[in-house]
mmCIF file with all atom_site columns, C-alpha atoms in Angstrom:
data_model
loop_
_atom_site.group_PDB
_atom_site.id
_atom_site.type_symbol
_atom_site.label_atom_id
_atom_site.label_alt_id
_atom_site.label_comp_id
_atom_site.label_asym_id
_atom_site.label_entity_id
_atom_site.label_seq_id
_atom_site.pdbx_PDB_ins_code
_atom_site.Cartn_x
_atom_site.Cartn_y
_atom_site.Cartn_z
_atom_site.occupancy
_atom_site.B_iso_or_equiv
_atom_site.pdbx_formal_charge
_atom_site.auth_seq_id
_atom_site.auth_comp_id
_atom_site.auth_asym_id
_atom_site.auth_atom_id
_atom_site.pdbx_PDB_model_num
ATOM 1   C CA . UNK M 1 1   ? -6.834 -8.255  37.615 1.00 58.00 ? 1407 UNK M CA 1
ATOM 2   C CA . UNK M 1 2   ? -5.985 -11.754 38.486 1.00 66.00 ? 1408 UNK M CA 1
ATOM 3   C CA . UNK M 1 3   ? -3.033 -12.833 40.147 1.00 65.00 ? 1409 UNK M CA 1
ATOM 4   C CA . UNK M 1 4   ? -1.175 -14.374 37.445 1.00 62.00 ? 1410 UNK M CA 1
ATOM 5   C CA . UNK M 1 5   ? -1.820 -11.094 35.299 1.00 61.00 ? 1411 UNK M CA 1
ATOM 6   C CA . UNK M 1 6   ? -0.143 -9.184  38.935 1.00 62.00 ? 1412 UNK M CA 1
ATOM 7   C CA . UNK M 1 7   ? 2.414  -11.240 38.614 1.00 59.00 ? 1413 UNK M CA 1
ATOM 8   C CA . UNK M 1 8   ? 3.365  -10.781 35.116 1.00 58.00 ? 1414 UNK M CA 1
ATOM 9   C CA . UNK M 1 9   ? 2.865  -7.004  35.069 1.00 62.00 ? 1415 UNK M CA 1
ATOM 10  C CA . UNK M 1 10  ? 5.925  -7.307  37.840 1.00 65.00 ? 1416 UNK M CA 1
ATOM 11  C CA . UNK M 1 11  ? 8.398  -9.230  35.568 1.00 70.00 ? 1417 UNK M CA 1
ATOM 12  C CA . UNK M 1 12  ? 10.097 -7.420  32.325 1.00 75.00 ? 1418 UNK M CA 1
ATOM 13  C CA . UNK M 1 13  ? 10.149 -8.717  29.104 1.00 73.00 ? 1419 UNK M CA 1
ATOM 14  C CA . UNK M 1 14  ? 13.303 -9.944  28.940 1.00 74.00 ? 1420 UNK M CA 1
ATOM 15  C CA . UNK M 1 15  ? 12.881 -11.566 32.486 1.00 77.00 ? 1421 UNK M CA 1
ATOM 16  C CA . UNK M 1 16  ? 9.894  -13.275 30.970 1.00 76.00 ? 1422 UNK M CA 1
ATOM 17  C CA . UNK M 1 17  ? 11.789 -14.609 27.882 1.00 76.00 ? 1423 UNK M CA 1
ATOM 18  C CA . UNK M 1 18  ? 14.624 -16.261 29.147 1.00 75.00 ? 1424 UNK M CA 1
ATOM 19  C CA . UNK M 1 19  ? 12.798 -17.554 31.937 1.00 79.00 ? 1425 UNK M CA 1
ATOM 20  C CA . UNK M 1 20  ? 10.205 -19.250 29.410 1.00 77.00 ? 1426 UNK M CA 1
ATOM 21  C CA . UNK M 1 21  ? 13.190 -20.235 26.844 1.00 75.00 ? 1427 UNK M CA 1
ATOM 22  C CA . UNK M 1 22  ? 15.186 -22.102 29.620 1.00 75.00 ? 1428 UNK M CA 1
ATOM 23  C CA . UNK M 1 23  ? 12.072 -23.797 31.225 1.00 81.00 ? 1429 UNK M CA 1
ATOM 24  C CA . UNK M 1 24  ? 11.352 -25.558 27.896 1.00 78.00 ? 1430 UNK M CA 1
ATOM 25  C CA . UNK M 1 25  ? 8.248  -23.454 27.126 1.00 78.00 ? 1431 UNK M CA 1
ATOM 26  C CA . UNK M 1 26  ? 7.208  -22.954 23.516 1.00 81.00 ? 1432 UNK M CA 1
ATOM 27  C CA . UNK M 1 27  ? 7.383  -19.554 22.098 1.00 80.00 ? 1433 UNK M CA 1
ATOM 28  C CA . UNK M 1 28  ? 6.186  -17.793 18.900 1.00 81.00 ? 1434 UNK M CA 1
ATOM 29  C CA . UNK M 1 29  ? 8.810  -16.408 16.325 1.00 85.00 ? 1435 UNK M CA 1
ATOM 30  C CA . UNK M 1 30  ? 8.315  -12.678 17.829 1.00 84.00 ? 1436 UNK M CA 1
ATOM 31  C CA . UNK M 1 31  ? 9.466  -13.843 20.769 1.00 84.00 ? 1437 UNK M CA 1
ATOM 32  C CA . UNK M 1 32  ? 12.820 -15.238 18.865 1.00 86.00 ? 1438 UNK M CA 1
ATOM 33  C CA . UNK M 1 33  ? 13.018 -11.914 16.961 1.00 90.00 ? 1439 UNK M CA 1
ATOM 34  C CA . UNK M 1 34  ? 12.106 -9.874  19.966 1.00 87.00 ? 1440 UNK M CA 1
ATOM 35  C CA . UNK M 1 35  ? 15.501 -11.080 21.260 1.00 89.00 ? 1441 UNK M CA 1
ATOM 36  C CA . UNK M 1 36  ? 17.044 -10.620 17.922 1.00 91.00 ? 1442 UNK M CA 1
ATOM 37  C CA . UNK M 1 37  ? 16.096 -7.162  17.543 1.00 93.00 ? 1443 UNK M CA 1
ATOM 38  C CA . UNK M 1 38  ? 17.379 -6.318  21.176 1.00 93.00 ? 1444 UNK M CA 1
ATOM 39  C CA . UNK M 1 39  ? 20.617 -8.488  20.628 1.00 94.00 ? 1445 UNK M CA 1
ATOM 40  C CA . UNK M 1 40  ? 21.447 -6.604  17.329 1.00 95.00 ? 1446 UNK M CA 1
ATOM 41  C CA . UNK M 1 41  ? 20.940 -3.188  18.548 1.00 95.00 ? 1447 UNK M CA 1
ATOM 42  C CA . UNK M 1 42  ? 23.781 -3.688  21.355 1.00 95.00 ? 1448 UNK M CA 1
ATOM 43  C CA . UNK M 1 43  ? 25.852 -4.689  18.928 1.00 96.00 ? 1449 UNK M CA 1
ATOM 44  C CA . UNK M 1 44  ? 25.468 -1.702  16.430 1.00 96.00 ? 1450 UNK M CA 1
ATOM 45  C CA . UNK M 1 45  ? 25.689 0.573   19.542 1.00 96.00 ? 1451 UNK M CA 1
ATOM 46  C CA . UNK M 1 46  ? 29.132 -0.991  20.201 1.00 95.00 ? 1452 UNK M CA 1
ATOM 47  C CA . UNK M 1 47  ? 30.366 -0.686  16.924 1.00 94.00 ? 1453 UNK M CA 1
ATOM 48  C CA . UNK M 1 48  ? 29.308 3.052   16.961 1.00 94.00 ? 1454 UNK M CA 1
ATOM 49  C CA . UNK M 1 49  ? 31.411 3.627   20.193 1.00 93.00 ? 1455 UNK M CA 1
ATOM 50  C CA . UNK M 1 50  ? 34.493 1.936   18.326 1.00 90.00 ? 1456 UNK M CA 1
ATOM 51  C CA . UNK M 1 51  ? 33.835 3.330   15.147 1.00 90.00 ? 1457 UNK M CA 1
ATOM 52  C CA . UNK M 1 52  ? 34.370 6.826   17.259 1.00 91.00 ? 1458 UNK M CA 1
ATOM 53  C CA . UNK M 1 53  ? 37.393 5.421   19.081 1.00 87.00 ? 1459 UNK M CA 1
ATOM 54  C CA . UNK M 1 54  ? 39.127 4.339   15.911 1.00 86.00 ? 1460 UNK M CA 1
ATOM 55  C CA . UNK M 1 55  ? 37.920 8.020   13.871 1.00 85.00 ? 1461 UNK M CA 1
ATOM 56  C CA . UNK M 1 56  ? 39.427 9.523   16.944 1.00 86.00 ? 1462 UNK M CA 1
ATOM 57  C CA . UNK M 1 57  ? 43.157 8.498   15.478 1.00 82.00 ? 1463 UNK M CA 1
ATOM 58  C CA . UNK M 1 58  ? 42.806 11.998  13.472 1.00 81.00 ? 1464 UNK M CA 1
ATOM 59  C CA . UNK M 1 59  ? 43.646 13.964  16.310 1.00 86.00 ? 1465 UNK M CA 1
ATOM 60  C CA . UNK M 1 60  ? 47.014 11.966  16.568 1.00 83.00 ? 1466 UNK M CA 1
ATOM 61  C CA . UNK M 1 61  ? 47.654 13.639  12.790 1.00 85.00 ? 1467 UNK M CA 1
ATOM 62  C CA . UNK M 1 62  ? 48.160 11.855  9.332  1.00 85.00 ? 1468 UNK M CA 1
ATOM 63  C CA . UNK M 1 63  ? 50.391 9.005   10.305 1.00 88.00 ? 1469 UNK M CA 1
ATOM 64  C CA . UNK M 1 64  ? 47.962 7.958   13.282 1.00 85.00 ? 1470 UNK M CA 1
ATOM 65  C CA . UNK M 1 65  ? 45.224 8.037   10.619 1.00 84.00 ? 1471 UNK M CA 1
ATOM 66  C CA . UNK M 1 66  ? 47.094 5.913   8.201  1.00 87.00 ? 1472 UNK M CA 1
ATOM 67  C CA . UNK M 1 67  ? 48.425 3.624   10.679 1.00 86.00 ? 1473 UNK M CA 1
ATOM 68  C CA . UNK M 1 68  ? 44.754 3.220   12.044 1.00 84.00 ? 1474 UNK M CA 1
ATOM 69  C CA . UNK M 1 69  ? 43.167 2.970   8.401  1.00 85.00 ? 1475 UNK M CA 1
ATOM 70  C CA . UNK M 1 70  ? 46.014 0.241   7.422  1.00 87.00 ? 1476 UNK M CA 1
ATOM 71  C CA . UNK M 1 71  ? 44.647 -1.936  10.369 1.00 85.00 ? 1477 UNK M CA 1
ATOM 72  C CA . UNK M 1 72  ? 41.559 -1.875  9.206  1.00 84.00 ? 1478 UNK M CA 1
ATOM 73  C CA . UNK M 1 73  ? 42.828 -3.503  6.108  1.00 86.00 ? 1479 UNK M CA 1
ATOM 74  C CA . UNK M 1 74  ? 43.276 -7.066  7.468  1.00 88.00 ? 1480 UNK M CA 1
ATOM 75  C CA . UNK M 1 75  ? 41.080 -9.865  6.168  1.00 89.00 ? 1481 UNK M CA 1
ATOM 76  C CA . UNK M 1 76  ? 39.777 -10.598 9.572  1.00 91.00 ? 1482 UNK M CA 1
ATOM 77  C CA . UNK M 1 77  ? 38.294 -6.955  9.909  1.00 90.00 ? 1483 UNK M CA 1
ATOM 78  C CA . UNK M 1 78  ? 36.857 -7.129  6.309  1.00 89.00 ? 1484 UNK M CA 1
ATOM 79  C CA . UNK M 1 79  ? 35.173 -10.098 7.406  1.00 91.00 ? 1485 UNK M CA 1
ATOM 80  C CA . UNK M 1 80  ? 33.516 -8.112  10.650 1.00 92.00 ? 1486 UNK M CA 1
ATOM 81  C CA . UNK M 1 81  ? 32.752 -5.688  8.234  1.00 91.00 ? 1487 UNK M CA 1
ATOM 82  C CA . UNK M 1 82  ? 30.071 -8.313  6.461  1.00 92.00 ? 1488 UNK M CA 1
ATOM 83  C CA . UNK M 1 83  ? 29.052 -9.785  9.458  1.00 93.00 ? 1489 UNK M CA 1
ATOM 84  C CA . UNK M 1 84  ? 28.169 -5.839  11.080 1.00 93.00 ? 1490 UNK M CA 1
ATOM 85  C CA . UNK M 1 85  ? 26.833 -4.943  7.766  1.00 93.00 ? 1491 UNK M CA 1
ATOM 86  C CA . UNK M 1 86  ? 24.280 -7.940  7.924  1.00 93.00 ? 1492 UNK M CA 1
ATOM 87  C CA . UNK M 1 87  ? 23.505 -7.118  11.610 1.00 95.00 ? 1493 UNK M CA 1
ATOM 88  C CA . UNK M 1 88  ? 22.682 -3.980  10.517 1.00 95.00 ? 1494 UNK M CA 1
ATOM 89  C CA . UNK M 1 89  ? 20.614 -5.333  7.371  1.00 94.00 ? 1495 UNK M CA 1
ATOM 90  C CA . UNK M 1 90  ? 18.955 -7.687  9.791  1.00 94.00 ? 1496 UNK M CA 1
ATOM 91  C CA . UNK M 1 91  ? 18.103 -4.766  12.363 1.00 95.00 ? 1497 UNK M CA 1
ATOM 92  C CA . UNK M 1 92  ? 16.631 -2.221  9.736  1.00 95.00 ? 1498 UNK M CA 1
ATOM 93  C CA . UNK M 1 93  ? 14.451 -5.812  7.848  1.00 94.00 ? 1499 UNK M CA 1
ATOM 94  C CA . UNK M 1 94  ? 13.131 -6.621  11.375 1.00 93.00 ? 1500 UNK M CA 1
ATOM 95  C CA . UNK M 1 95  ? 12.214 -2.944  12.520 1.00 93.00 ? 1501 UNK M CA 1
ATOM 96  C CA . UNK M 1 96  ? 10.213 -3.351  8.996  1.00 92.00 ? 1502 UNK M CA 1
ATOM 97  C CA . UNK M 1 97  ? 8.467  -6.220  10.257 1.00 91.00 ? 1503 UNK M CA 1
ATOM 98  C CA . UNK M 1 98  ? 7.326  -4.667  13.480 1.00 90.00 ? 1504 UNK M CA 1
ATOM 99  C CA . UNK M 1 99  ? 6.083  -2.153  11.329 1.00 92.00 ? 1505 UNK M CA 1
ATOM 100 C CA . UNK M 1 100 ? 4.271  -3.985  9.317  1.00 90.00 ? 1506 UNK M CA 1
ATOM 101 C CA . UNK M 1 101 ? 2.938  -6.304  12.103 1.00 89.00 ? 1507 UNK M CA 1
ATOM 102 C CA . UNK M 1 102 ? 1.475  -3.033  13.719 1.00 88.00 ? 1508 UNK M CA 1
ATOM 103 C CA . UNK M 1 103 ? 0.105  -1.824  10.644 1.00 91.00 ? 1509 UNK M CA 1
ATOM 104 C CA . UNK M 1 104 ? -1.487 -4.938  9.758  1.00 88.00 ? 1510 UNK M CA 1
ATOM 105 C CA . UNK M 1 105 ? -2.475 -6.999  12.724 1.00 81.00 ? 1511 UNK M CA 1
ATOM 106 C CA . UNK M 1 106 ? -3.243 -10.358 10.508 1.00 87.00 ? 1512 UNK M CA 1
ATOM 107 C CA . UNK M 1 107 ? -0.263 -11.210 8.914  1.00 87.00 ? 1513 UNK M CA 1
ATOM 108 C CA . UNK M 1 108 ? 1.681  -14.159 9.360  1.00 88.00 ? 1514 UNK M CA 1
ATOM 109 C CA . UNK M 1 109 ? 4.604  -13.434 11.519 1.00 86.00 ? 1515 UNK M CA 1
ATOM 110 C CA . UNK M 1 110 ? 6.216  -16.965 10.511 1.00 89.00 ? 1516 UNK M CA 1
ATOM 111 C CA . UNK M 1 111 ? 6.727  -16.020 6.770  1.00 90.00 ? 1517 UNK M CA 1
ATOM 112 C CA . UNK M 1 112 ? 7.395  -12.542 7.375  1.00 90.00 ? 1518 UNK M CA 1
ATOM 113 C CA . UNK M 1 113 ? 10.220 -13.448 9.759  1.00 90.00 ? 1519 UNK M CA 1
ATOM 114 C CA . UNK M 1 114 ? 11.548 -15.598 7.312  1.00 91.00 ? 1520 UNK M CA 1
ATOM 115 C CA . UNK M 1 115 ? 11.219 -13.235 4.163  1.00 92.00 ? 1521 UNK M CA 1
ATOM 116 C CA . UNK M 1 116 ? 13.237 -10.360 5.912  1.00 90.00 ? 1522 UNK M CA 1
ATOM 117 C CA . UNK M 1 117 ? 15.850 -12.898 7.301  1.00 90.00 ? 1523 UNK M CA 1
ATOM 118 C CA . UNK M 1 118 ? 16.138 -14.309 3.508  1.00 93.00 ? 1524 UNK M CA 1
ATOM 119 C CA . UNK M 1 119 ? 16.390 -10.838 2.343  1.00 93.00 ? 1525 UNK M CA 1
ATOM 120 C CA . UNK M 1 120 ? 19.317 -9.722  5.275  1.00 92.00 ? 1526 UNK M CA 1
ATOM 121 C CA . UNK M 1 121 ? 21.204 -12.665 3.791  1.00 93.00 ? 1527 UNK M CA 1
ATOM 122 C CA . UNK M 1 122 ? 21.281 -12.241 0.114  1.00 94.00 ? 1528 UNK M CA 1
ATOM 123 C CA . UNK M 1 123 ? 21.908 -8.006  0.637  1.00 92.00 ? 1529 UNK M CA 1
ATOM 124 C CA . UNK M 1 124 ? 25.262 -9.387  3.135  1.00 90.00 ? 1530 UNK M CA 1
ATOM 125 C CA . UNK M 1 125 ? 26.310 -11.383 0.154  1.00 91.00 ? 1531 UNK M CA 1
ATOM 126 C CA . UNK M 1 126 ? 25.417 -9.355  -2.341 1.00 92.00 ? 1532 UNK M CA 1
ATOM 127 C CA . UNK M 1 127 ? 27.811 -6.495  0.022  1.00 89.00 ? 1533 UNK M CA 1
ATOM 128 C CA . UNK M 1 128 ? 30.901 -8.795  -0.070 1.00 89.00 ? 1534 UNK M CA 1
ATOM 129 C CA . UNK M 1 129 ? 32.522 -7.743  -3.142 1.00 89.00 ? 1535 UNK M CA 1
ATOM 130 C CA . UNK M 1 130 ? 31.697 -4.068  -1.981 1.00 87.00 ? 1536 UNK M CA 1
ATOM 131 C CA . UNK M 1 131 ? 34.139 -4.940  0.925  1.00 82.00 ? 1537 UNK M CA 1
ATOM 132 C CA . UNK M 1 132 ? 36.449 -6.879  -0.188 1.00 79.00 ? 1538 UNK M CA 1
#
């Protein structure tokens, strides 16, 4: 093993990326969605821990509930409510892709990228009028 290969196996991934992202250094789109995917599935594990905190208003009984449902109500939220549903439209499309990336070592990873991130958009607008 040469040194540089020592030196790598040292350094995590995400070490790796933003050190090659800030130096200038050109990466491939898997590196870009690598991030993505990482990025996205913080944020959906937030949401689950408020989505808990805010189901947790049914212990405070029926007016607690209401109050907490009737917050959820406001334009701003409904708005979070597309953008979360498209970061979880964009996390499911790009587990897909790693999928299919594994299963067929090949295939371009340029147009897939692009496909599935084309396809997260038009499912988060064709959601909106489910929301709103």
């Amino acid at each position: 093993m040469s040194e540089i290969q020592k030196h790598y196996k040292r350094q995590g991934a995400a070490y790796r990326f933003f050190r090659r992202t800030f130096t200038g250094e050109k990466m491939n789109v898997g590196a870009y969605m690598w991030a993505a995917q990482r990025v996205s599935g913080l944020i959906l594990s937030f949401y689950l821990l408020l989505h808990l905190y805010t189901l947790s208003a049914v212990w405070g009984g029926p007016d607690a509930f209401d109050h907490a449902m009737n917050m959820l109500d406001h334009p701003v939220i409904k708005f979070l409510e597309v953008i979360l549903l498209g970061t979880a439209f964009f996390h499911a499309f790009n587990g897909v892709r790693l999928i299919l990336i594994t299963l067929f070592v090949n295939i371009n990873q340029r147009v897939l990228a692009f496909s599935l991130s084309t396809a997260t958009l038009i499912f988060m607008i064709i959601s909106i009028p489910f929301i709103y």
